[in-house]
mmCIF file of N, CA and C in Angstrom:
data_model
loop_
_atom_site.group_PDB
_atom_site.id
_atom_site.type_symbol
_atom_site.label_atom_id
_atom_site.label_comp_id
_atom_site.label_asym_id
_atom_site.label_seq_id
_atom_site.Cartn_x
_atom_site.Cartn_y
_atom_site.Cartn_z
ATOM 1 N N MET M 10 178.386 18.399 150.602
ATOM 2 C CA MET M 10 179.072 17.856 151.772
ATOM 3 C C MET M 10 178.262 18.142 153.034
ATOM 4 N N LEU M 11 177.742 19.364 153.120
ATOM 5 C CA LEU M 11 176.916 19.728 154.269
ATOM 6 C C LEU M 11 175.658 18.870 154.308
ATOM 7 N N GLU M 12 175.132 18.551 153.130
ATOM 8 C CA GLU M 12 173.949 17.706 153.041
ATOM 9 C C GLU M 12 174.224 16.319 153.620
ATOM 10 N N LEU M 13 175.399 15.790 153.308
ATOM 11 C CA LEU M 13 175.789 14.482 153.826
ATOM 12 C C LEU M 13 175.849 14.508 155.345
ATOM 13 N N PHE M 14 176.454 15.550 155.900
ATOM 14 C CA PHE M 14 176.524 15.713 157.353
ATOM 15 C C PHE M 14 175.135 15.757 157.954
ATOM 16 N N TRP M 15 174.229 16.493 157.303
ATOM 17 C CA TRP M 15 172.856 16.633 157.796
ATOM 18 C C TRP M 15 172.148 15.291 157.842
ATOM 19 N N TRP M 16 172.312 14.472 156.788
ATOM 20 C CA TRP M 16 171.681 13.151 156.759
ATOM 21 C C TRP M 16 172.273 12.235 157.821
ATOM 22 N N ILE M 17 173.586 12.292 158.018
ATOM 23 C CA ILE M 17 174.233 11.494 159.061
ATOM 24 C C ILE M 17 173.721 11.914 160.430
ATOM 25 N N PHE M 18 173.583 13.225 160.627
ATOM 26 C CA PHE M 18 173.067 13.768 161.880
ATOM 27 C C PHE M 18 171.651 13.269 162.142
ATOM 28 N N LEU M 19 170.792 13.369 161.129
ATOM 29 C CA LEU M 19 169.408 12.913 161.280
ATOM 30 C C LEU M 19 169.344 11.415 161.550
ATOM 31 N N TRP M 20 170.150 10.636 160.838
ATOM 32 C CA TRP M 20 170.147 9.183 160.997
ATOM 33 C C TRP M 20 170.639 8.791 162.387
ATOM 34 N N THR M 21 171.638 9.514 162.892
ATOM 35 C CA THR M 21 172.151 9.250 164.235
ATOM 36 C C THR M 21 171.079 9.498 165.284
ATOM 37 N N ILE M 22 170.328 10.582 165.127
ATOM 38 C CA ILE M 22 169.225 10.871 166.042
ATOM 39 C C ILE M 22 168.166 9.778 165.949
ATOM 40 N N LEU M 23 167.841 9.382 164.730
ATOM 41 C CA LEU M 23 166.803 8.384 164.503
ATOM 42 C C LEU M 23 167.164 7.057 165.160
ATOM 43 N N VAL M 24 168.408 6.615 164.959
ATOM 44 C CA VAL M 24 168.856 5.336 165.498
ATOM 45 C C VAL M 24 169.110 5.434 167.002
ATOM 46 N N GLY M 25 169.695 6.547 167.424
ATOM 47 C CA GLY M 25 170.113 6.685 168.816
ATOM 48 C C GLY M 25 168.968 6.932 169.779
ATOM 49 N N ASN M 26 167.984 7.733 169.364
ATOM 50 C CA ASN M 26 166.957 8.169 170.302
ATOM 51 C C ASN M 26 165.544 7.774 169.904
ATOM 52 N N GLY M 27 165.403 7.122 168.764
ATOM 53 C CA GLY M 27 164.088 6.686 168.342
ATOM 54 C C GLY M 27 163.345 7.748 167.559
ATOM 55 N N PHE M 28 162.243 7.333 166.956
ATOM 56 C CA PHE M 28 161.519 8.213 166.049
ATOM 57 C C PHE M 28 160.798 9.329 166.779
ATOM 58 N N SER M 29 160.435 9.106 168.040
ATOM 59 C CA SER M 29 159.629 10.089 168.774
ATOM 60 C C SER M 29 160.354 11.420 168.905
ATOM 61 N N LEU M 30 161.661 11.381 169.141
ATOM 62 C CA LEU M 30 162.429 12.618 169.271
ATOM 63 C C LEU M 30 162.458 13.371 167.947
ATOM 64 N N VAL M 31 162.639 12.633 166.854
ATOM 65 C CA VAL M 31 162.636 13.243 165.526
ATOM 66 C C VAL M 31 161.290 13.903 165.261
ATOM 67 N N TRP M 32 160.209 13.228 165.663
ATOM 68 C CA TRP M 32 158.868 13.777 165.464
ATOM 69 C C TRP M 32 158.682 15.054 166.274
ATOM 70 N N ASP M 33 159.198 15.056 167.516
ATOM 71 C CA ASP M 33 159.119 16.262 168.355
ATOM 72 C C ASP M 33 159.830 17.433 167.683
ATOM 73 N N ILE M 34 161.028 17.186 167.169
ATOM 74 C CA ILE M 34 161.802 18.228 166.496
ATOM 75 C C ILE M 34 161.052 18.723 165.261
ATOM 76 N N LEU M 35 160.455 17.777 164.515
ATOM 77 C CA LEU M 35 159.708 18.138 163.318
ATOM 78 C C LEU M 35 158.523 19.031 163.662
ATOM 79 N N GLN M 36 157.821 18.701 164.744
ATOM 80 C CA GLN M 36 156.668 19.504 165.139
ATOM 81 C C GLN M 36 157.091 20.895 165.588
ATOM 82 N N VAL M 37 158.220 20.990 166.268
ATOM 83 C CA VAL M 37 158.748 22.304 166.657
ATOM 84 C C VAL M 37 159.076 23.122 165.411
ATOM 85 N N PHE M 38 159.701 22.467 164.425
ATOM 86 C CA PHE M 38 160.046 23.136 163.172
ATOM 87 C C PHE M 38 158.799 23.633 162.447
ATOM 88 N N VAL M 39 157.791 22.765 162.336
ATOM 89 C CA VAL M 39 156.535 23.136 161.673
ATOM 90 C C VAL M 39 155.857 24.269 162.433
ATOM 91 N N GLY M 40 155.938 24.227 163.762
ATOM 92 C CA GLY M 40 155.355 25.283 164.574
ATOM 93 C C GLY M 40 156.052 26.619 164.370
ATOM 94 N N ALA M 41 157.338 26.571 163.977
ATOM 95 C CA ALA M 41 158.112 27.795 163.788
ATOM 96 C C ALA M 41 157.957 28.363 162.379
ATOM 97 N N LEU M 42 157.388 27.587 161.463
ATOM 98 C CA LEU M 42 157.276 28.032 160.072
ATOM 99 C C LEU M 42 156.544 29.358 159.896
ATOM 100 N N PRO M 43 155.441 29.620 160.608
ATOM 101 C CA PRO M 43 154.762 30.910 160.430
ATOM 102 C C PRO M 43 155.668 32.111 160.686
ATOM 103 N N SER M 44 156.642 31.966 161.576
ATOM 104 C CA SER M 44 157.554 33.070 161.859
ATOM 105 C C SER M 44 158.499 33.334 160.685
ATOM 106 N N PHE M 45 158.596 32.365 159.771
ATOM 107 C CA PHE M 45 159.390 32.553 158.553
ATOM 108 C C PHE M 45 158.519 33.006 157.383
ATOM 109 N N GLY M 46 157.239 33.241 157.668
ATOM 110 C CA GLY M 46 156.342 33.725 156.624
ATOM 111 C C GLY M 46 155.650 32.618 155.851
ATOM 112 N N PHE M 47 155.773 31.396 156.331
ATOM 113 C CA PHE M 47 155.111 30.277 155.668
ATOM 114 C C PHE M 47 154.033 29.726 156.585
ATOM 115 N N VAL M 48 152.801 29.700 156.090
ATOM 116 C CA VAL M 48 151.687 29.196 156.899
ATOM 117 C C VAL M 48 151.180 27.894 156.290
ATOM 118 N N PRO M 49 151.361 26.774 156.990
ATOM 119 C CA PRO M 49 150.883 25.491 156.466
ATOM 120 C C PRO M 49 149.365 25.445 156.402
ATOM 121 N N GLU M 50 148.859 24.595 155.550
ATOM 122 C CA GLU M 50 147.402 24.471 155.380
ATOM 123 C C GLU M 50 146.754 23.937 156.645
#
């Protein structure tokens, strides 16, 4: 159920504000990954 909410949330952002905002959020998330102990290649 939480997964469904998450997809609806993401889709609302995508449709409402365009892909650029989603990309910004994604880059912030990727930038935060090292603090969780995961270092991308």
